[in-house]
PDB file of C-alpha atoms in Angstrom:
ATOM      1  CA  MET A   4      50.495  97.742  24.970  1.00  0.00           C
ATOM      2  CA  THR A   5      51.950  99.504  21.932  1.00  0.00           C
ATOM      3  CA  HIS A   6      49.752 100.713  19.131  1.00  0.00           C
ATOM      4  CA  ALA A   7      49.906  98.682  15.943  1.00  0.00           C
ATOM      5  CA  PRO A   8      50.911 100.507  12.739  1.00  0.00           C
ATOM      6  CA  THR A   9      47.938 102.018  10.922  1.00  0.00           C
ATOM      7  CA  ALA A  10      49.194 102.177   7.312  1.00  0.00           C
ATOM      8  CA  THR A  11      46.761 100.220   5.161  1.00  0.00           C
ATOM      9  CA  THR A  12      47.144  97.907   2.188  1.00  0.00           C
ATOM     10  CA  ARG A  13      44.241  97.246  -0.165  1.00  0.00           C
ATOM     11  CA  ILE A  14      43.629  93.509  -0.535  1.00  0.00           C
ATOM     12  CA  ALA A  15      41.406  91.989  -3.228  1.00  0.00           C
ATOM     13  CA  CYS A  16      39.810  88.552  -3.435  1.00  0.00           C
ATOM     14  CA  LEU A  17      38.870  87.722  -7.021  1.00  0.00           C
ATOM     15  CA  GLN A  18      35.948  85.282  -6.978  1.00  0.00           C
ATOM     16  CA  ILE A  19      35.743  84.216 -10.610  1.00  0.00           C
ATOM     17  CA  PRO A  20      34.171  81.339 -12.563  1.00  0.00           C
ATOM     18  CA  LEU A  21      36.535  78.586 -13.685  1.00  0.00           C
ATOM     19  CA  ALA A  22      36.142  75.523 -15.897  1.00  0.00           C
ATOM     20  CA  VAL A  23      38.046  72.258 -16.150  1.00  0.00           C
ATOM     21  CA  GLY A  24      39.842  71.882 -19.465  1.00  0.00           C
ATOM     22  CA  SER A  25      39.771  75.587 -20.330  1.00  0.00           C
ATOM     23  CA  PRO A  26      43.115  76.960 -19.149  1.00  0.00           C
ATOM     24  CA  ASP A  27      43.212  79.785 -21.688  1.00  0.00           C
ATOM     25  CA  ALA A  28      39.750  80.985 -20.662  1.00  0.00           C
ATOM     26  CA  ASN A  29      40.616  80.609 -16.973  1.00  0.00           C
ATOM     27  CA  ARG A  30      43.778  82.664 -17.437  1.00  0.00           C
ATOM     28  CA  ALA A  31      41.852  85.316 -19.365  1.00  0.00           C
ATOM     29  CA  ARG A  32      39.254  85.637 -16.588  1.00  0.00           C
ATOM     30  CA  ALA A  33      41.989  85.864 -13.987  1.00  0.00           C
ATOM     31  CA  ALA A  34      43.832  88.535 -15.976  1.00  0.00           C
ATOM     32  CA  ARG A  35      40.704  90.659 -16.355  1.00  0.00           C
ATOM     33  CA  ALA A  36      39.959  90.382 -12.647  1.00  0.00           C
ATOM     34  CA  ILE A  37      43.546  91.226 -11.658  1.00  0.00           C
ATOM     35  CA  THR A  38      43.518  94.276 -13.923  1.00  0.00           C
ATOM     36  CA  ALA A  39      40.159  95.426 -12.534  1.00  0.00           C
ATOM     37  CA  ALA A  40      41.417  95.066  -8.975  1.00  0.00           C
ATOM     38  CA  ALA A  41      44.569  97.029  -9.787  1.00  0.00           C
ATOM     39  CA  ARG A  42      42.488  99.873 -11.237  1.00  0.00           C
ATOM     40  CA  LEU A  43      40.594  99.986  -7.946  1.00  0.00           C
ATOM     41  CA  GLY A  44      43.800 100.386  -6.000  1.00  0.00           C
ATOM     42  CA  ALA A  45      44.472  96.816  -4.863  1.00  0.00           C
ATOM     43  CA  ARG A  46      48.061  96.014  -3.952  1.00  0.00           C
ATOM     44  CA  ILE A  47      47.609  92.344  -2.996  1.00  0.00           C
ATOM     45  CA  VAL A  48      45.263  90.143  -5.035  1.00  0.00           C
ATOM     46  CA  VAL A  49      44.224  86.579  -4.254  1.00  0.00           C
ATOM     47  CA  LEU A  50      42.798  84.130  -6.795  1.00  0.00           C
ATOM     48  CA  PRO A  51      41.026  80.782  -6.238  1.00  0.00           C
ATOM     49  CA  GLU A  52      42.500  77.321  -5.860  1.00  0.00           C
ATOM     50  CA  LEU A  53      43.525  75.562  -9.110  1.00  0.00           C
ATOM     51  CA  THR A  54      42.893  78.706 -11.138  1.00  0.00           C
ATOM     52  CA  ASN A  55      44.553  77.389 -14.272  1.00  0.00           C
ATOM     53  CA  SER A  56      42.958  73.945 -14.437  1.00  0.00           C
ATOM     54  CA  GLY A  57      39.611  74.133 -12.693  1.00  0.00           C
ATOM     55  CA  TYR A  58      38.814  71.796  -9.814  1.00  0.00           C
ATOM     56  CA  ARG A  59      36.604  68.874 -10.859  1.00  0.00           C
ATOM     57  CA  LEU A  60      39.390  66.935 -12.561  1.00  0.00           C
ATOM     58  CA  ALA A  61      38.448  63.466 -13.808  1.00  0.00           C
ATOM     59  CA  GLY A  62      41.700  61.915 -12.618  1.00  0.00           C
ATOM     60  CA  PRO A  63      45.484  62.055 -12.835  1.00  0.00           C
ATOM     61  CA  ALA A  64      45.573  61.931 -16.646  1.00  0.00           C
ATOM     62  CA  GLU A  65      43.412  65.028 -17.050  1.00  0.00           C
ATOM     63  CA  ALA A  66      45.313  66.824 -14.291  1.00  0.00           C
ATOM     64  CA  ALA A  67      48.636  65.948 -15.938  1.00  0.00           C
ATOM     65  CA  ALA A  68      47.427  67.404 -19.247  1.00  0.00           C
ATOM     66  CA  LEU A  69      46.552  70.700 -17.523  1.00  0.00           C
ATOM     67  CA  ALA A  70      49.414  70.936 -15.031  1.00  0.00           C
ATOM     68  CA  GLU A  71      52.152  73.522 -15.488  1.00  0.00           C
ATOM     69  CA  PRO A  72      55.631  74.144 -14.120  1.00  0.00           C
ATOM     70  CA  LEU A  73      56.328  77.299 -12.139  1.00  0.00           C
ATOM     71  CA  ASP A  74      57.649  78.978 -15.293  1.00  0.00           C
ATOM     72  CA  GLY A  75      54.577  77.995 -17.309  1.00  0.00           C
ATOM     73  CA  PRO A  76      52.013  80.309 -18.899  1.00  0.00           C
ATOM     74  CA  THR A  77      49.899  80.932 -15.795  1.00  0.00           C
ATOM     75  CA  VAL A  78      52.627  82.002 -13.385  1.00  0.00           C
ATOM     76  CA  THR A  79      54.343  83.915 -16.211  1.00  0.00           C
ATOM     77  CA  GLN A  80      51.118  85.831 -16.849  1.00  0.00           C
ATOM     78  CA  TRP A  81      50.734  86.647 -13.157  1.00  0.00           C
ATOM     79  CA  ARG A  82      54.339  87.856 -12.997  1.00  0.00           C
ATOM     80  CA  HIS A  83      53.787  90.173 -15.955  1.00  0.00           C
ATOM     81  CA  LEU A  84      50.577  91.556 -14.484  1.00  0.00           C
ATOM     82  CA  ALA A  85      52.241  92.014 -11.087  1.00  0.00           C
ATOM     83  CA  ALA A  86      55.067  93.973 -12.727  1.00  0.00           C
ATOM     84  CA  ARG A  87      52.722  96.063 -14.871  1.00  0.00           C
ATOM     85  CA  HIS A  88      50.448  97.073 -11.996  1.00  0.00           C
ATOM     86  CA  GLY A  89      52.786  96.967  -9.005  1.00  0.00           C
ATOM     87  CA  LEU A  90      50.975  94.068  -7.366  1.00  0.00           C
ATOM     88  CA  LEU A  91      51.572  91.020  -5.249  1.00  0.00           C
ATOM     89  CA  VAL A  92      49.543  88.186  -6.792  1.00  0.00           C
ATOM     90  CA  VAL A  93      48.651  84.959  -4.972  1.00  0.00           C
ATOM     91  CA  GLY A  94      46.941  82.216  -6.941  1.00  0.00           C
ATOM     92  CA  GLY A  95      46.185  78.514  -6.958  1.00  0.00           C
ATOM     93  CA  LEU A  96      48.004  76.376  -9.509  1.00  0.00           C
ATOM     94  CA  CYS A  97      47.704  72.838 -10.822  1.00  0.00           C
ATOM     95  CA  GLU A  98      51.462  72.351 -10.793  1.00  0.00           C
ATOM     96  CA  ARG A  99      53.854  69.836 -12.300  1.00  0.00           C
ATOM     97  CA  ASP A 100      56.767  70.073  -9.911  1.00  0.00           C
ATOM     98  CA  PRO A 101      60.445  69.639 -10.939  1.00  0.00           C
ATOM     99  CA  ALA A 102      60.196  65.906 -10.204  1.00  0.00           C
ATOM    100  CA  GLY A 103      57.160  65.582 -12.498  1.00  0.00           C
ATOM    101  CA  GLN A 104      54.705  65.110  -9.630  1.00  0.00           C
ATOM    102  CA  LEU A 105      51.269  66.717  -9.637  1.00  0.00           C
ATOM    103  CA  ARG A 106      50.710  69.292  -6.910  1.00  0.00           C
ATOM    104  CA  ASN A 107      47.836  71.458  -5.742  1.00  0.00           C
ATOM    105  CA  SER A 108      49.883  74.591  -5.130  1.00  0.00           C
ATOM    106  CA  ALA A 109      49.690  78.255  -4.249  1.00  0.00           C
ATOM    107  CA  VAL A 110      52.226  80.731  -5.572  1.00  0.00           C
ATOM    108  CA  ALA A 111      53.039  84.326  -4.725  1.00  0.00           C
ATOM    109  CA  VAL A 112      54.626  86.628  -7.294  1.00  0.00           C
ATOM    110  CA  ASP A 113      55.417  90.320  -7.522  1.00  0.00           C
ATOM    111  CA  ALA A 114      57.377  92.572  -9.842  1.00  0.00           C
ATOM    112  CA  THR A 115      60.625  90.845  -8.842  1.00  0.00           C
ATOM    113  CA  GLY A 116      59.355  87.382  -9.786  1.00  0.00           C
ATOM    114  CA  LEU A 117      58.365  84.269  -7.852  1.00  0.00           C
ATOM    115  CA  LEU A 118      58.356  84.914  -4.101  1.00  0.00           C
ATOM    116  CA  ALA A 119      57.095  81.595  -2.768  1.00  0.00           C
ATOM    117  CA  VAL A 120      55.400  78.333  -3.647  1.00  0.00           C
ATOM    118  CA  TYR A 121      53.378  76.238  -1.230  1.00  0.00           C
ATOM    119  CA  ARG A 122      52.129  72.727  -1.961  1.00  0.00           C
ATOM    120  CA  LYS A 123      48.875  71.751  -0.266  1.00  0.00           C
ATOM    121  CA  ALA A 124      49.537  69.415   2.649  1.00  0.00           C
ATOM    122  CA  HIS A 125      45.979  68.327   3.473  1.00  0.00           C
ATOM    123  CA  LEU A 126      44.225  66.927   0.420  1.00  0.00           C
ATOM    124  CA  TRP A 127      40.441  66.858   0.239  1.00  0.00           C
ATOM    125  CA  ASP A 128      38.430  63.896  -1.038  1.00  0.00           C
ATOM    126  CA  LEU A 129      39.463  62.834  -4.571  1.00  0.00           C
ATOM    127  CA  GLU A 130      42.433  65.199  -4.565  1.00  0.00           C
ATOM    128  CA  SER A 131      44.328  62.384  -2.837  1.00  0.00           C
ATOM    129  CA  THR A 132      43.933  60.255  -5.991  1.00  0.00           C
ATOM    130  CA  ILE A 133      45.435  62.995  -8.174  1.00  0.00           C
ATOM    131  CA  PHE A 134      47.951  65.079  -6.259  1.00  0.00           C
ATOM    132  CA  VAL A 135      50.977  64.397  -4.089  1.00  0.00           C
ATOM    133  CA  PRO A 136      50.602  66.193  -0.742  1.00  0.00           C
ATOM    134  CA  GLY A 137      53.181  68.734   0.278  1.00  0.00           C
ATOM    135  CA  ASP A 138      55.276  68.170   3.374  1.00  0.00           C
ATOM    136  CA  GLU A 139      56.731  71.615   3.996  1.00  0.00           C
ATOM    137  CA  ALA A 140      55.326  74.253   6.328  1.00  0.00           C
ATOM    138  CA  PRO A 141      53.517  77.253   4.867  1.00  0.00           C
ATOM    139  CA  PRO A 142      56.084  79.853   3.810  1.00  0.00           C
ATOM    140  CA  VAL A 143      56.152  83.336   5.322  1.00  0.00           C
ATOM    141  CA  VAL A 144      57.569  85.921   2.923  1.00  0.00           C
ATOM    142  CA  GLU A 145      58.755  89.403   3.830  1.00  0.00           C
ATOM    143  CA  THR A 146      57.288  91.920   1.356  1.00  0.00           C
ATOM    144  CA  VAL A 147      56.877  95.674   1.136  1.00  0.00           C
ATOM    145  CA  HIS A 148      53.349  95.175   2.460  1.00  0.00           C
ATOM    146  CA  GLY A 149      54.243  92.941   5.396  1.00  0.00           C
ATOM    147  CA  ARG A 150      54.804  89.260   6.038  1.00  0.00           C
ATOM    148  CA  ILE A 151      52.644  87.137   3.743  1.00  0.00           C
ATOM    149  CA  ALA A 152      51.925  83.413   4.251  1.00  0.00           C
ATOM    150  CA  LEU A 153      50.307  80.884   1.910  1.00  0.00           C
ATOM    151  CA  MET A 154      48.157  77.807   2.252  1.00  0.00           C
ATOM    152  CA  VAL A 155      45.334  76.151   0.297  1.00  0.00           C
ATOM    153  CA  CYS A 156      41.687  75.488   1.191  1.00  0.00           C
ATOM    154  CA  TYR A 157      41.393  72.390   3.447  1.00  0.00           C
ATOM    155  CA  ASP A 158      44.679  73.332   5.145  1.00  0.00           C
ATOM    156  CA  LEU A 159      42.729  76.079   6.928  1.00  0.00           C
ATOM    157  CA  GLU A 160      40.750  73.479   8.894  1.00  0.00           C
ATOM    158  CA  PHE A 161      43.798  72.317  10.863  1.00  0.00           C
ATOM    159  CA  PRO A 162      44.480  74.772  13.699  1.00  0.00           C
ATOM    160  CA  GLU A 163      47.977  73.380  14.247  1.00  0.00           C
ATOM    161  CA  TRP A 164      48.867  74.142  10.628  1.00  0.00           C
ATOM    162  CA  VAL A 165      47.566  77.706  10.714  1.00  0.00           C
ATOM    163  CA  ARG A 166      49.442  78.285  13.963  1.00  0.00           C
ATOM    164  CA  ILE A 167      52.810  77.645  12.258  1.00  0.00           C
ATOM    165  CA  PRO A 168      52.858  80.711   9.960  1.00  0.00           C
ATOM    166  CA  ALA A 169      51.327  82.801  12.740  1.00  0.00           C
ATOM    167  CA  LEU A 170      54.178  81.850  15.079  1.00  0.00           C
ATOM    168  CA  ASN A 171      56.595  82.575  12.239  1.00  0.00           C
ATOM    169  CA  GLY A 172      55.395  86.158  12.083  1.00  0.00           C
ATOM    170  CA  ALA A 173      52.782  86.202   9.308  1.00  0.00           C
ATOM    171  CA  ASP A 174      50.677  89.356   9.100  1.00  0.00           C
ATOM    172  CA  LEU A 175      48.389  88.060   6.348  1.00  0.00           C
ATOM    173  CA  LEU A 176      47.542  84.486   5.410  1.00  0.00           C
ATOM    174  CA  CYS A 177      46.428  84.199   1.779  1.00  0.00           C
ATOM    175  CA  ALA A 178      44.465  81.058   0.943  1.00  0.00           C
ATOM    176  CA  PRO A 179      43.180  80.146  -2.518  1.00  0.00           C
ATOM    177  CA  VAL A 180      40.154  77.908  -1.918  1.00  0.00           C
ATOM    178  CA  ASN A 181      37.444  75.972  -3.761  1.00  0.00           C
ATOM    179  CA  TRP A 182      34.618  75.348  -1.306  1.00  0.00           C
ATOM    180  CA  PRO A 183      32.055  72.935  -2.793  1.00  0.00           C
ATOM    181  CA  VAL A 184      28.499  73.048  -1.521  1.00  0.00           C
ATOM    182  CA  LEU A 185      28.291  69.769   0.401  1.00  0.00           C
ATOM    183  CA  SER A 186      24.706  70.108   1.624  1.00  0.00           C
ATOM    184  CA  PRO A 187      21.855  72.593   1.265  1.00  0.00           C
ATOM    185  CA  VAL A 188      23.068  75.910   2.622  1.00  0.00           C
ATOM    186  CA  ALA A 189      21.128  76.972   5.699  1.00  0.00           C
ATOM    187  CA  GLU A 190      20.647  80.598   6.574  1.00  0.00           C
ATOM    188  CA  GLY A 191      23.610  82.219   8.248  1.00  0.00           C
ATOM    189  CA  THR A 192      27.344  82.096   7.807  1.00  0.00           C
ATOM    190  CA  PRO A 193      28.776  79.081   5.944  1.00  0.00           C
ATOM    191  CA  MET A 194      30.944  76.916   8.170  1.00  0.00           C
ATOM    192  CA  GLU A 195      33.892  77.450   5.843  1.00  0.00           C
ATOM    193  CA  VAL A 196      33.759  81.156   6.638  1.00  0.00           C
ATOM    194  CA  VAL A 197      33.278  80.444  10.363  1.00  0.00           C
ATOM    195  CA  ARG A 198      36.498  78.425  10.372  1.00  0.00           C
ATOM    196  CA  VAL A 199      38.424  81.208   8.625  1.00  0.00           C
ATOM    197  CA  ARG A 200      37.164  83.699  11.192  1.00  0.00           C
ATOM    198  CA  ALA A 201      38.190  81.391  14.024  1.00  0.00           C
ATOM    199  CA  ALA A 202      41.666  80.916  12.535  1.00  0.00           C
ATOM    200  CA  ALA A 203      42.177  84.658  12.221  1.00  0.00           C
ATOM    201  CA  ALA A 204      41.014  85.386  15.759  1.00  0.00           C
ATOM    202  CA  ALA A 205      42.926  82.507  17.369  1.00  0.00           C
ATOM    203  CA  ASN A 206      46.168  83.783  15.844  1.00  0.00           C
ATOM    204  CA  ARG A 207      45.403  87.496  15.589  1.00  0.00           C
ATOM    205  CA  ILE A 208      46.305  87.673  11.912  1.00  0.00           C
ATOM    206  CA  PHE A 209      44.511  88.789   8.763  1.00  0.00           C
ATOM    207  CA  VAL A 210      43.242  85.995   6.511  1.00  0.00           C
ATOM    208  CA  ALA A 211      42.174  86.397   2.877  1.00  0.00           C
ATOM    209  CA  ALA A 212      40.412  83.291   1.533  1.00  0.00           C
ATOM    210  CA  CYS A 213      39.428  83.481  -2.134  1.00  0.00           C
ATOM    211  CA  ASP A 214      36.712  81.097  -3.306  1.00  0.00           C
ATOM    212  CA  ARG A 215      35.395  80.541  -6.839  1.00  0.00           C
ATOM    213  CA  THR A 216      32.072  80.449  -8.643  1.00  0.00           C
ATOM    214  CA  GLY A 217      30.586  78.783 -11.714  1.00  0.00           C
ATOM    215  CA  SER A 218      28.947  75.333 -11.845  1.00  0.00           C
ATOM    216  CA  GLU A 219      31.505  72.679 -12.792  1.00  0.00           C
ATOM    217  CA  ARG A 220      30.638  69.081 -13.664  1.00  0.00           C
ATOM    218  CA  GLY A 221      27.644  69.137 -11.357  1.00  0.00           C
ATOM    219  CA  THR A 222      29.380  70.868  -8.457  1.00  0.00           C
ATOM    220  CA  GLU A 223      28.242  74.203  -7.076  1.00  0.00           C
ATOM    221  CA  TRP A 224      30.392  76.398  -4.870  1.00  0.00           C
ATOM    222  CA  VAL A 225      29.841  78.256  -1.629  1.00  0.00           C
ATOM    223  CA  GLY A 226      31.178  81.459  -3.183  1.00  0.00           C
ATOM    224  CA  GLY A 227      32.270  82.542   0.279  1.00  0.00           C
ATOM    225  CA  SER A 228      35.380  84.635  -0.379  1.00  0.00           C
ATOM    226  CA  VAL A 229      36.232  86.679   2.682  1.00  0.00           C
ATOM    227  CA  VAL A 230      38.890  88.916   4.204  1.00  0.00           C
ATOM    228  CA  VAL A 231      38.986  88.698   7.999  1.00  0.00           C
ATOM    229  CA  ASP A 232      40.793  90.896  10.519  1.00  0.00           C
ATOM    230  CA  PRO A 233      42.718  89.797  13.643  1.00  0.00           C
ATOM    231  CA  ASP A 234      39.543  90.039  15.727  1.00  0.00           C
ATOM    232  CA  GLY A 235      37.902  87.463  13.467  1.00  0.00           C
ATOM    233  CA  MET A 236      35.593  90.035  11.893  1.00  0.00           C
ATOM    234  CA  PRO A 237      34.978  90.115   8.126  1.00  0.00           C
ATOM    235  CA  VAL A 238      36.206  93.345   6.557  1.00  0.00           C
ATOM    236  CA  ALA A 239      35.109  92.271   3.055  1.00  0.00           C
ATOM    237  CA  GLY A 240      32.665  89.569   2.051  1.00  0.00           C
ATOM    238  CA  PRO A 241      31.438  86.999   1.971  1.00  0.00           C
ATOM    239  CA  PRO A 242      29.196  87.626  -1.070  1.00  0.00           C
ATOM    240  CA  TYR A 243      26.402  85.215  -0.273  1.00  0.00           C
ATOM    241  CA  ASP A 244      24.849  85.294  -3.739  1.00  0.00           C
ATOM    242  CA  GLY A 245      27.662  82.947  -4.801  1.00  0.00           C
ATOM    243  CA  GLY A 246      28.319  84.784  -8.062  1.00  0.00           C
ATOM    244  CA  PRO A 247      31.407  86.507  -9.421  1.00  0.00           C
ATOM    245  CA  ALA A 248      32.751  89.116  -7.014  1.00  0.00           C
ATOM    246  CA  LEU A 249      35.672  91.443  -6.513  1.00  0.00           C
ATOM    247  CA  LEU A 250      36.145  92.025  -2.795  1.00  0.00           C
ATOM    248  CA  LEU A 251      38.278  94.913  -1.552  1.00  0.00           C
ATOM    249  CA  ALA A 252      39.505  95.494   1.982  1.00  0.00           C
ATOM    250  CA  ASP A 253      41.862  98.152   3.328  1.00  0.00           C
ATOM    251  CA  CYS A 254      43.860  96.361   6.009  1.00  0.00           C
ATOM    252  CA  ALA A 255      46.406  97.713   8.472  1.00  0.00           C
ATOM    253  CA  LEU A 256      48.513  94.561   8.348  1.00  0.00           C
ATOM    254  CA  GLY A 257      50.761  95.835  11.109  1.00  0.00           C
ATOM    255  CA  GLN A 258      47.918  95.174  13.548  1.00  0.00           C
ATOM    256  CA  SER A 259      48.851  91.489  13.330  1.00  0.00           C
ATOM    257  CA  ARG A 260      52.131  92.202  15.135  1.00  0.00           C
ATOM    258  CA  SER A 261      50.249  92.668  18.409  1.00  0.00           C
ATOM    259  CA  LYS A 262      48.911  89.439  19.904  1.00  0.00           C
ATOM    260  CA  ALA A 263      47.519  91.151  22.992  1.00  0.00           C
ATOM    261  CA  LEU A 264      43.997  90.565  24.271  1.00  0.00           C
ATOM    262  CA  GLY A 265      43.869  93.434  26.693  1.00  0.00           C
ATOM    263  CA  PRO A 266      46.520  94.234  29.314  1.00  0.00           C
ATOM    264  CA  ARG A 267      46.985  90.717  30.721  1.00  0.00           C
ATOM    265  CA  ASN A 268      46.661  88.254  27.854  1.00  0.00           C
ATOM    266  CA  ASP A 269      48.490  87.472  24.642  1.00  0.00           C
ATOM    267  CA  VAL A 270      47.424  84.661  22.289  1.00  0.00           C
ATOM    268  CA  HIS A 271      51.012  83.571  21.692  1.00  0.00           C
ATOM    269  CA  ARG A 272      52.665  84.339  25.019  1.00  0.00           C
ATOM    270  CA  ASP A 273      49.873  82.578  26.960  1.00  0.00           C
ATOM    271  CA  ARG A 274      50.438  79.302  25.121  1.00  0.00           C
ATOM    272  CA  ARG A 275      51.657  76.322  27.201  1.00  0.00           C
ATOM    273  CA  PRO A 276      53.137  73.952  24.605  1.00  0.00           C
ATOM    274  CA  ALA A 277      54.287  71.437  27.211  1.00  0.00           C
ATOM    275  CA  LEU A 278      50.629  70.673  27.908  1.00  0.00           C
ATOM    276  CA  TYR A 279      49.855  70.023  24.258  1.00  0.00           C
ATOM    277  CA  ARG A 280      52.032  66.955  23.753  1.00  0.00           C
ATOM    278  CA  ALA A 281      49.013  64.749  23.112  1.00  0.00           C
ATOM    279  CA  CYS A 282      48.197  66.919  20.091  1.00  0.00           C
ATOM    280  CA  ARG A 283      51.594  66.050  18.656  1.00  0.00           C
ATOM    281  CA  ALA A 284      51.211  62.310  19.208  1.00  0.00           C
ATOM    282  CA  ASP A 285      50.655  60.045  16.221  1.00  0.00           C
ATOM    283  CA  THR A 286      47.097  58.793  16.679  1.00  0.00           C
ATOM    284  CA  GLY A 287      47.249  56.664  13.552  1.00  0.00           C
TER     285      GLY A 287
END
């Protein structure tokens, strides 16, 4: 077994409050948080899902009024901040795609411009009445920091979907999320965080999931932003008070290149895809 590279990259999750119908205020909060993270040495920053619009959209008409193209004010702001501070910025966007369709998207930008866009494939609850689901696999982008993949919130709950970027060489999976509190939170780790930890460990990759805060139209949020290492252990977060938070984690992303579990096992090499055909069957 070879030793994984030990050079570290500082990753930040920016758990900020957002509000539907206040894109200027949402962008301003995001900009302040990005700048604060950069001053603390972050090189990769992750923002929540639907950062520009807020989440609790009343329907397609409100979403359409808040949606932006990829060259709109939100992504343009992130590009400028990435260039100014030498960052890679990942954020959630209420997007109007080139065909005019509404998408729940994640984008990655750096000083060179737009690196990737991913459109959420698995829509949660009322999202399916507003957005068109994506049908392309999560992108894996080669960067100076390593190979970065994108997905959004509910996508993380489908092991087959997370496996795709892992098999395609991702070192770090960045996931903007909005995790609503669905029932009274019991003591212990929220299930959303448990699933992120399981995804990281099953694929031996780093995962950075950035949640939000701030009550919105009667919805409260888990506030469970977390950065998890390839062993499934949190290296930053979650901040269980549910309030605004800036999480920082120094991650040796090269550790994701080794899939070994000791001298005899490897989470990718040990797979037996021929036995998994039933998982690929259409169960209707």
